[in-house]
mmCIF file of C-alpha atoms in Angstrom:
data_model
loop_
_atom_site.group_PDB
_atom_site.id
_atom_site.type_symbol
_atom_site.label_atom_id
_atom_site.label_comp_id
_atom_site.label_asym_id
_atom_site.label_seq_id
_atom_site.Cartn_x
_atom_site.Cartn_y
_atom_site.Cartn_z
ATOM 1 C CA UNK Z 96 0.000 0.000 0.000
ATOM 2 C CA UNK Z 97 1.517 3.666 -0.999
ATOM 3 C CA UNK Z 98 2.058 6.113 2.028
ATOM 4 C CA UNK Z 99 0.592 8.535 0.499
ATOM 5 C CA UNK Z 100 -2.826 7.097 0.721
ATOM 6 C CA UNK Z 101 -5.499 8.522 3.764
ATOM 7 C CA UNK Z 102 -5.178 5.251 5.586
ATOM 8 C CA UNK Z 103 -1.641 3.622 4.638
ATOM 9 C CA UNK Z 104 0.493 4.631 7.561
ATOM 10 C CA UNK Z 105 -2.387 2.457 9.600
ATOM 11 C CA UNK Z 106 -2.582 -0.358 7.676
ATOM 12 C CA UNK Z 107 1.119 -1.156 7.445
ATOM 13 C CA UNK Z 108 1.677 -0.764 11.482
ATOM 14 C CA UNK Z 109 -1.434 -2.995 11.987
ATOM 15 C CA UNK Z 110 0.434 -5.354 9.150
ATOM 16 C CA UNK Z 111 3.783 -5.055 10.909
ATOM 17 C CA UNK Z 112 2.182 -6.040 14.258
ATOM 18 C CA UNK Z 113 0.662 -8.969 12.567
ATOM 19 C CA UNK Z 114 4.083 -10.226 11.322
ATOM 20 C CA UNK Z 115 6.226 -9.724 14.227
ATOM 21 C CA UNK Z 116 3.068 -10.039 17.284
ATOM 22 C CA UNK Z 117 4.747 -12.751 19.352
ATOM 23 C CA UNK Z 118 8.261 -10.916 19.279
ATOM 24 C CA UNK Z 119 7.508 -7.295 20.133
ATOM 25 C CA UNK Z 120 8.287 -6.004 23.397
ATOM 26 C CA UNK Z 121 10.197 -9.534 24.050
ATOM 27 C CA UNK Z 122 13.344 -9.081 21.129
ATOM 28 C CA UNK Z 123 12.211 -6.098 19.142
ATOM 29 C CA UNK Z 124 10.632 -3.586 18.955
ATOM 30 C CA UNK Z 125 8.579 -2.199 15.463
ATOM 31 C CA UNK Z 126 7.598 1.362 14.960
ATOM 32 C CA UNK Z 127 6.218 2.097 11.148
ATOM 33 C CA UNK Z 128 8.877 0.738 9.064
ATOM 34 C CA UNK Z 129 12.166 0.944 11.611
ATOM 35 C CA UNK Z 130 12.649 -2.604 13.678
ATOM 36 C CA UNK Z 131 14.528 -2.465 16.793
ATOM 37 C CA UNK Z 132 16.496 -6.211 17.784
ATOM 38 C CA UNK Z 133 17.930 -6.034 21.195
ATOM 39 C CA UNK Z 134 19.089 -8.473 23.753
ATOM 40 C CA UNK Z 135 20.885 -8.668 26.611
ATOM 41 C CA UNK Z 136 24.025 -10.305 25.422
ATOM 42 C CA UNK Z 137 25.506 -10.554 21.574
ATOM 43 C CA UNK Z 138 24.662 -14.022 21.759
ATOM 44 C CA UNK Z 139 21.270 -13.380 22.305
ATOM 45 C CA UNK Z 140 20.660 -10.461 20.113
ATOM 46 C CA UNK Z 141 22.276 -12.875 17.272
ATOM 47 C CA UNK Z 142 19.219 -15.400 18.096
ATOM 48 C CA UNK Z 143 17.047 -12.563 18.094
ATOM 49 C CA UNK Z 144 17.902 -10.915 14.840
ATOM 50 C CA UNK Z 145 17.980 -14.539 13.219
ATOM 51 C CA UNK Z 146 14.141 -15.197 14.424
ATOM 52 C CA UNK Z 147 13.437 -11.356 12.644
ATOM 53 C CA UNK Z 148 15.131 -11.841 9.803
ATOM 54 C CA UNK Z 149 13.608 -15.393 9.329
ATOM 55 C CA UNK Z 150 10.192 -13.886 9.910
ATOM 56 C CA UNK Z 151 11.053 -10.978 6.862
ATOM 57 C CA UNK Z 152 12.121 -13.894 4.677
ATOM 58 C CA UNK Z 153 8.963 -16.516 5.591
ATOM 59 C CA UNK Z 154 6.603 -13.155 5.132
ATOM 60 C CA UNK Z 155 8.296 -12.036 1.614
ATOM 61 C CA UNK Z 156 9.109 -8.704 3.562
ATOM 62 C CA UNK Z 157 11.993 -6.714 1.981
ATOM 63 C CA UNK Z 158 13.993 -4.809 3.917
ATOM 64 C CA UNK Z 159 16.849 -1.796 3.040
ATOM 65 C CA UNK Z 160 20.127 -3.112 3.611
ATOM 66 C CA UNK Z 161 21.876 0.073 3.218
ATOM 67 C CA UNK Z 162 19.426 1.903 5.721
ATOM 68 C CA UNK Z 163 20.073 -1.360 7.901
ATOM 69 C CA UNK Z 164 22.369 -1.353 11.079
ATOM 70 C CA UNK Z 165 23.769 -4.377 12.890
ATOM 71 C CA UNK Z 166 25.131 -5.212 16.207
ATOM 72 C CA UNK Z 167 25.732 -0.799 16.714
ATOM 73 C CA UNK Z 168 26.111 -0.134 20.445
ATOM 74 C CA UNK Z 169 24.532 3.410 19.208
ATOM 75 C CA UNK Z 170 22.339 4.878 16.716
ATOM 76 C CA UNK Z 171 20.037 7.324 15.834
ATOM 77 C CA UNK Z 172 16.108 5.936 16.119
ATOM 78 C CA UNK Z 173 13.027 7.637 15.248
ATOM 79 C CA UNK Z 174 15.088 10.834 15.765
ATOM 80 C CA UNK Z 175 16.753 10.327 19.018
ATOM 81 C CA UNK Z 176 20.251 9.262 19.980
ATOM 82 C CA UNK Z 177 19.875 5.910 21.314
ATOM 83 C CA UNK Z 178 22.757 4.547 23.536
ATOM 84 C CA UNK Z 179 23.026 2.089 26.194
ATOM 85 C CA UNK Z 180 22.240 4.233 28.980
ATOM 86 C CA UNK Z 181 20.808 7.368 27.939
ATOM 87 C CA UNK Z 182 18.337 8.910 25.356
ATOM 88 C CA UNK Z 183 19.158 12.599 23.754
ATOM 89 C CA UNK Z 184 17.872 14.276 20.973
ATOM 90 C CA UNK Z 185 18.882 14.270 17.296
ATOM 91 C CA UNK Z 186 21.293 17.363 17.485
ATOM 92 C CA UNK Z 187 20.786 17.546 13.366
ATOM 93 C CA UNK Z 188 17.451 17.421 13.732
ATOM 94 C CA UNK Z 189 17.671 20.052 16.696
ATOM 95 C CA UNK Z 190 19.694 22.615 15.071
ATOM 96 C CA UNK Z 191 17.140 22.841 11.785
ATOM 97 C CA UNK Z 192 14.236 23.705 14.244
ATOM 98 C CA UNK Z 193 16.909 26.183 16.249
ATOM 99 C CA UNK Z 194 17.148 27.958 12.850
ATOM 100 C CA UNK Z 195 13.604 28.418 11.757
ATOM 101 C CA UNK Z 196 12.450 32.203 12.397
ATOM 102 C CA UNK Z 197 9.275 32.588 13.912
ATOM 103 C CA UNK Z 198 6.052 31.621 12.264
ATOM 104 C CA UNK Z 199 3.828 33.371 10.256
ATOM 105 C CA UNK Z 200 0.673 31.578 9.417
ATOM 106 C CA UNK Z 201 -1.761 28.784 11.301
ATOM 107 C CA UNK Z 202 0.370 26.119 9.095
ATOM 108 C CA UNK Z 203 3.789 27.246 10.453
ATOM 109 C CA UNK Z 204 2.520 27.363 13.890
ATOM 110 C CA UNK Z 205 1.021 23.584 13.139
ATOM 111 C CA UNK Z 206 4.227 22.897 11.752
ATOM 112 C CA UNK Z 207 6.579 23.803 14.482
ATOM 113 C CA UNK Z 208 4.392 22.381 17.354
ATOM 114 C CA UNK Z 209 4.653 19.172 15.523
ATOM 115 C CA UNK Z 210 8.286 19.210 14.943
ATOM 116 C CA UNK Z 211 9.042 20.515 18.148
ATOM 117 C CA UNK Z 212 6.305 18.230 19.809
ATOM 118 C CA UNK Z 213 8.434 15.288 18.727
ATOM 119 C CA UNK Z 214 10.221 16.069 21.572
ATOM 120 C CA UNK Z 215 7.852 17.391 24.343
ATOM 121 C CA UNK Z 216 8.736 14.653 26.478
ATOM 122 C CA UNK Z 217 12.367 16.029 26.919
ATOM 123 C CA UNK Z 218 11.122 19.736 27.806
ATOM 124 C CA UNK Z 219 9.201 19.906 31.127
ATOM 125 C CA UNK Z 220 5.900 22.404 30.980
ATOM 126 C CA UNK Z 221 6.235 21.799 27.067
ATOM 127 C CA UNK Z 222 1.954 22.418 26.473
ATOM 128 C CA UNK Z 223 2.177 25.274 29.337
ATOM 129 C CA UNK Z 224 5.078 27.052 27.075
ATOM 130 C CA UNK Z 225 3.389 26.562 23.569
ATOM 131 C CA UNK Z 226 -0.191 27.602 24.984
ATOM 132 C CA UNK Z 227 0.197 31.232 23.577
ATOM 133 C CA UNK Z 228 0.789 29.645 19.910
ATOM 134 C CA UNK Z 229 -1.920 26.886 20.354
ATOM 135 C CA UNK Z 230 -4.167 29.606 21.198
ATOM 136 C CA UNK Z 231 -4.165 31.164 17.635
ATOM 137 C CA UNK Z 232 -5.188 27.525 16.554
ATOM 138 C CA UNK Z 233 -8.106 27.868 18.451
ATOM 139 C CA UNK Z 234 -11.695 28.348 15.796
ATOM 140 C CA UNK Z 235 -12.601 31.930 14.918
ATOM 141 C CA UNK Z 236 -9.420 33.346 16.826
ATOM 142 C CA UNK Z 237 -7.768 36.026 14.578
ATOM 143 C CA UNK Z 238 -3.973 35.578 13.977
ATOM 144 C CA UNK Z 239 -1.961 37.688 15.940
ATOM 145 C CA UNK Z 240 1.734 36.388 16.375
ATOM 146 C CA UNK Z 241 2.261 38.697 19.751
ATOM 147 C CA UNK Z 242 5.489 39.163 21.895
ATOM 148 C CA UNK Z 243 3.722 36.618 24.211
ATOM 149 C CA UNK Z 244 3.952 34.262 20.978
ATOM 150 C CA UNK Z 245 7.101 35.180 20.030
ATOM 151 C CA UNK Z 246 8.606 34.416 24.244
ATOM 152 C CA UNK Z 247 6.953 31.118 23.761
ATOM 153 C CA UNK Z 248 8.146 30.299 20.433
ATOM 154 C CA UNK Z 249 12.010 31.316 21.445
ATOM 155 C CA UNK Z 250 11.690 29.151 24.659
ATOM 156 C CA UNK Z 251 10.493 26.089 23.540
ATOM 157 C CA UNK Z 252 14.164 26.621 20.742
ATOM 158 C CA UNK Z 253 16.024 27.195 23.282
ATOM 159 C CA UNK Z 254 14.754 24.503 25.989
ATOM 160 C CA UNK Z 255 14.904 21.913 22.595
ATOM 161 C CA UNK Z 256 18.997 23.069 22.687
ATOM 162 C CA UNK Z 257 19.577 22.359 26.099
ATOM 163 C CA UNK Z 258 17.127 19.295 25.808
ATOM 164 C CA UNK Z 259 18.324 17.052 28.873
ATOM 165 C CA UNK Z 260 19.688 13.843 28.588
ATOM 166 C CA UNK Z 261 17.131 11.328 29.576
ATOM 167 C CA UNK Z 262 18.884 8.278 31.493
ATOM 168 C CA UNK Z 263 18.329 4.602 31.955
ATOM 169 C CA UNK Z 264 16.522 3.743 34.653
ATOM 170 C CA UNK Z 265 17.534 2.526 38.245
ATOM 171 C CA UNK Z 266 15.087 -0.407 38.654
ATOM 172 C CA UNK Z 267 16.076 -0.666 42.525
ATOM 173 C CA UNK Z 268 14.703 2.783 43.249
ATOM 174 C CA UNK Z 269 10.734 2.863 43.970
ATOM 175 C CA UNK Z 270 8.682 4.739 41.128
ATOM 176 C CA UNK Z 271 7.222 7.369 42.023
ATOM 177 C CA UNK Z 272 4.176 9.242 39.951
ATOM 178 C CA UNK Z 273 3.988 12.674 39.519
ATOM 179 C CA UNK Z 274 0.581 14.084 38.667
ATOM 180 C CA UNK Z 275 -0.997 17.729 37.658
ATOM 181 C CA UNK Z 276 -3.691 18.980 35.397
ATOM 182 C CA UNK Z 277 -4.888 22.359 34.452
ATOM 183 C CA UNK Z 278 -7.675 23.996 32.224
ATOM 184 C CA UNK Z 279 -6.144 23.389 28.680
ATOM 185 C CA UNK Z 280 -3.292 20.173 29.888
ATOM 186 C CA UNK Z 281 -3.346 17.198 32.386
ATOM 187 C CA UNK Z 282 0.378 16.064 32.899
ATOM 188 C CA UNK Z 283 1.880 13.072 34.602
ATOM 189 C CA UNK Z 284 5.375 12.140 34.968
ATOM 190 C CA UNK Z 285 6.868 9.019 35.791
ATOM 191 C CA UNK Z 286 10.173 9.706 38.019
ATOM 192 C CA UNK Z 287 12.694 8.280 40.643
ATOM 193 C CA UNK Z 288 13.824 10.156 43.834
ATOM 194 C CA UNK Z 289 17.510 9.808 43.596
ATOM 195 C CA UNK Z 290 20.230 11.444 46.329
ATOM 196 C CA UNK Z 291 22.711 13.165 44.577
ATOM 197 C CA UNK Z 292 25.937 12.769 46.643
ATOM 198 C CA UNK Z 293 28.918 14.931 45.356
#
């Protein structure tokens, strides 16, 4: 099915989960058309990748070899720096929204709360910051790019550039949840209490 069709993105990500259902979350992971093997050792990520690759071949799936990666200990996926410990943000893809001047029109508001949405989860008060843009993209609201607009739309660039590293867990800490909610965002955060000794 073409992506360019209404319902394509869908269909293949429901076709995709079909394939690889009684492997995701356990060796891979599948998001659109990017696959994910992991494992806790090479010798199991070797078994893993064999199953996946046997499943592509028994399902007539092709895949990209020169878009394909094996046994990296880091890589770029879906746009974030992927590492053994720690998630960060695509500096390339960082530095392009750092550049873009200020919108000027519903669609460039649209499309820098999407790009820059891509990475709420890495800027703290992300929907409390954009609310003076999301405003003008309210029905029968004229558009008025104001100062307020413009402080929002330079802080969310600059809190994208200083985006913090996001670390692996410590599984022998207790979870703790984090909860809040307001008249336009509800907001929970999953988070550990840790003592920083120095």
């Amino acid at each position: 099915m073409p992506f360019g069709l209404y319902n394509a993105s869908g269909t293949f990500q429901r076709c995709m989960m079909d394939i690889f259902h009684d492997m995701i979350e356990k060796m891979m992971k599948v998001f659109m058309d990017d696959f994910s093997v992991f494992g806790n050792s090479f010798v199991t990520c070797l078994s893993h990748l064999d199953k996946m690759l046997k499943r592509c071949e028994d399902t007539n799936l092709g895949l990209n070899w020169e878009k394909s990666y094996f046994m990296v200990k880091e890589g770029i996926v879906l746009s974030h720096q992927i590492s053994k410990n720690r998630i960060e943000v695509d500096k390339a893809k960082v530095d392009v929204i750092a550049k873009l001047p200020y919108p000027t029109t519903e669609k460039g508001i649209r499309s820098f709360l999407g790009h820059a949405g891509f990475y709420r989860r890495s800027i703290q008060d992300f929907s409390k910051i954009a609310r003076p843009m999301t405003r003008l993209l309210e029905k029968d609201t004229p558009f008025f790019f104001s100062k307020e607009c413009i402080e929002a739309f330079q802080t969310l660039k600059k809190k994208l550039i200083e985006a913090p590293i996001l670390v692996a867990s410590d599984w022998d800490l207790p979870f703790e949840l984090m909860c809040n909610a307001s008249d336009f965002a509800i907001c929970a955060v999953l988070g550990k209490r840790k003592t920083k000794h120095f």
